[in-house]
XYZ file of C-alpha atoms in Angstrom:
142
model
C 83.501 62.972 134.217
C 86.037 63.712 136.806
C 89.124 65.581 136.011
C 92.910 63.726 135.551
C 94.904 66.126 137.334
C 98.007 64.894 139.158
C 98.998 65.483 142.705
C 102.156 67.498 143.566
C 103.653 64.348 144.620
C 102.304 62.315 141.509
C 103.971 64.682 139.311
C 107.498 64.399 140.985
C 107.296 60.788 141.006
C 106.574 60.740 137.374
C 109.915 63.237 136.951
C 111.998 60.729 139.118
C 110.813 57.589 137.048
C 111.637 59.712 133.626
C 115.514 60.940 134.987
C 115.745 56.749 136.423
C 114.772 55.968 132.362
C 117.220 58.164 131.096
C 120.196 56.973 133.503
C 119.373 53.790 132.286
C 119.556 54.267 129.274
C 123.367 56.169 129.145
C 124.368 52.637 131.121
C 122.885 50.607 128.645
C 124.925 52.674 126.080
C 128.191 52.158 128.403
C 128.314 55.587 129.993
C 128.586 55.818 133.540
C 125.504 57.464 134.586
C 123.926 59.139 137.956
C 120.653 60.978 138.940
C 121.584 63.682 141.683
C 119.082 63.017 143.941
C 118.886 66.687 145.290
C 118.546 67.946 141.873
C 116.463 70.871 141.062
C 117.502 74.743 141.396
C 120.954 73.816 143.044
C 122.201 70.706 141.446
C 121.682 69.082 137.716
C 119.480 66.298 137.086
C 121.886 63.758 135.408
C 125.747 63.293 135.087
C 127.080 60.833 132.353
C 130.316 60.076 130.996
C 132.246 57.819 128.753
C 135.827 58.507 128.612
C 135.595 60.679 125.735
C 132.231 63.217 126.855
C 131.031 64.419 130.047
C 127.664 65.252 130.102
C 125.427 67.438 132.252
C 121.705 67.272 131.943
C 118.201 69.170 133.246
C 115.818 66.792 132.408
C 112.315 68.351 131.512
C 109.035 66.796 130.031
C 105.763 68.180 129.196
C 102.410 67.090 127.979
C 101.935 69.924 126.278
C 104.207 71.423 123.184
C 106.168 73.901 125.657
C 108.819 73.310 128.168
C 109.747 76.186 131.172
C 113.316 76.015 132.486
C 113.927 78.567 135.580
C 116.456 80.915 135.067
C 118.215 79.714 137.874
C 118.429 76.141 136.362
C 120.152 76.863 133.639
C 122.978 79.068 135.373
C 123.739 76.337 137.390
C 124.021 74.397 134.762
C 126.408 76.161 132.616
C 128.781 76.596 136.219
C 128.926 72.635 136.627
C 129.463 72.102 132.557
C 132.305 75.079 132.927
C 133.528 73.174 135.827
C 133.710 70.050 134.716
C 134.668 70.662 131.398
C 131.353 68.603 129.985
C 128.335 69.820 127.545
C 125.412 70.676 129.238
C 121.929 70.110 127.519
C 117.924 70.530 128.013
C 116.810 66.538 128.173
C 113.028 67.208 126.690
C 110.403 64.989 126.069
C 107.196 66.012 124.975
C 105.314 63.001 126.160
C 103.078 60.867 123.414
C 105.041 62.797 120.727
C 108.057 62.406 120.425
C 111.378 60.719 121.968
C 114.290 62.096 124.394
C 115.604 65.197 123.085
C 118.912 66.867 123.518
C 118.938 71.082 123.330
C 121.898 73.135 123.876
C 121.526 76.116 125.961
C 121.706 78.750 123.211
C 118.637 77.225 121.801
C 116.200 78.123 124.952
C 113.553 81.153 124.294
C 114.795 83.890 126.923
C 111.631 84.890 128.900
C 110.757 87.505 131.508
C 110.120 84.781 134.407
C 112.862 82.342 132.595
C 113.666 80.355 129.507
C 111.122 77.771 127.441
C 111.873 75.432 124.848
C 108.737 74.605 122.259
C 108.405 71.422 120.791
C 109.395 72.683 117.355
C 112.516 73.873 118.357
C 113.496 70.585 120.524
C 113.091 68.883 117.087
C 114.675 71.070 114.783
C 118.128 72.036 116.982
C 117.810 69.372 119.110
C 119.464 65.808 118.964
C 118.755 62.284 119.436
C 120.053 60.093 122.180
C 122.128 58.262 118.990
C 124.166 61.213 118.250
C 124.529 62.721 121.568
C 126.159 59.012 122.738
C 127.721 58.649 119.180
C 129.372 62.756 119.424
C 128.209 62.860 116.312
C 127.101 67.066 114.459
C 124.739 66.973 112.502
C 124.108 69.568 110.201
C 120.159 70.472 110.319
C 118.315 71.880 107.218
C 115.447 74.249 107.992
């Protein structure tokens, strides 16, 4: 049986299509939205506003039940959110398992080559798309 395993390419596509979802999705909710199209190390992956909440986003997804964020990524990050005064979060979706994810920084595993984020944590300090839109806290019992 051959093996599955996605191109280079194939892989960025499917990372392009998954930040186009999400945009969508903030417009749907009336945010203004945007995907930076020179996102990676240098830039964010999403911007989205309301009125009343900026929001900055990395958006990462995994098959697998562990995300890796490069070090690099997240300091950039944090300098646009402290810049433009907006919340930054992890966007994670661990693909056939669960739905978008929202992770504050202090939440990512500090690593020797950067920061992860297991699925386990996304779900217990994470949020749903619902109460990021709605600015809603939720108080999570472990």
């Amino acid at each position: 049986m051959k093996s599955e395993l996605m191109t280079p390419k194939q892989i960025k596509r499917m990372g392009i299509k998954h930040e186009q979802d999400l945009v969508k999705l903030f417009k749907d909710n009336d945010f203004s939205a945007c995907r930076l199209a020179a996102s990676g190390i240098s830039n964010p992956d999403i911007f989205a506003a309301d009125g009343e909440q900026t929001l900055i986003l990395e958006v990462k997804t995994s098959h697998t039940s562990l995300i890796r964020v490069r070090s690099k990524q997240v300091y950039t990050l944090r300098t646009f959110a402290q810049r433009f005064k907006a919340k930054a979060y992890i966007a994670a979706k661990f693909l056939n398992r669960s739905n978008w994810r929202f992770v504050e920084l202090q939440y990512l595993n500090v690593g020797i080559k950067g920061f992860s984020l297991d699925y386990n944590t996304a779900e217990l300090k994470g949020i749903t798309f619902n109460e990021l839109i709605s600015n809603e806290s939720q108080t999570k019992l472990i």
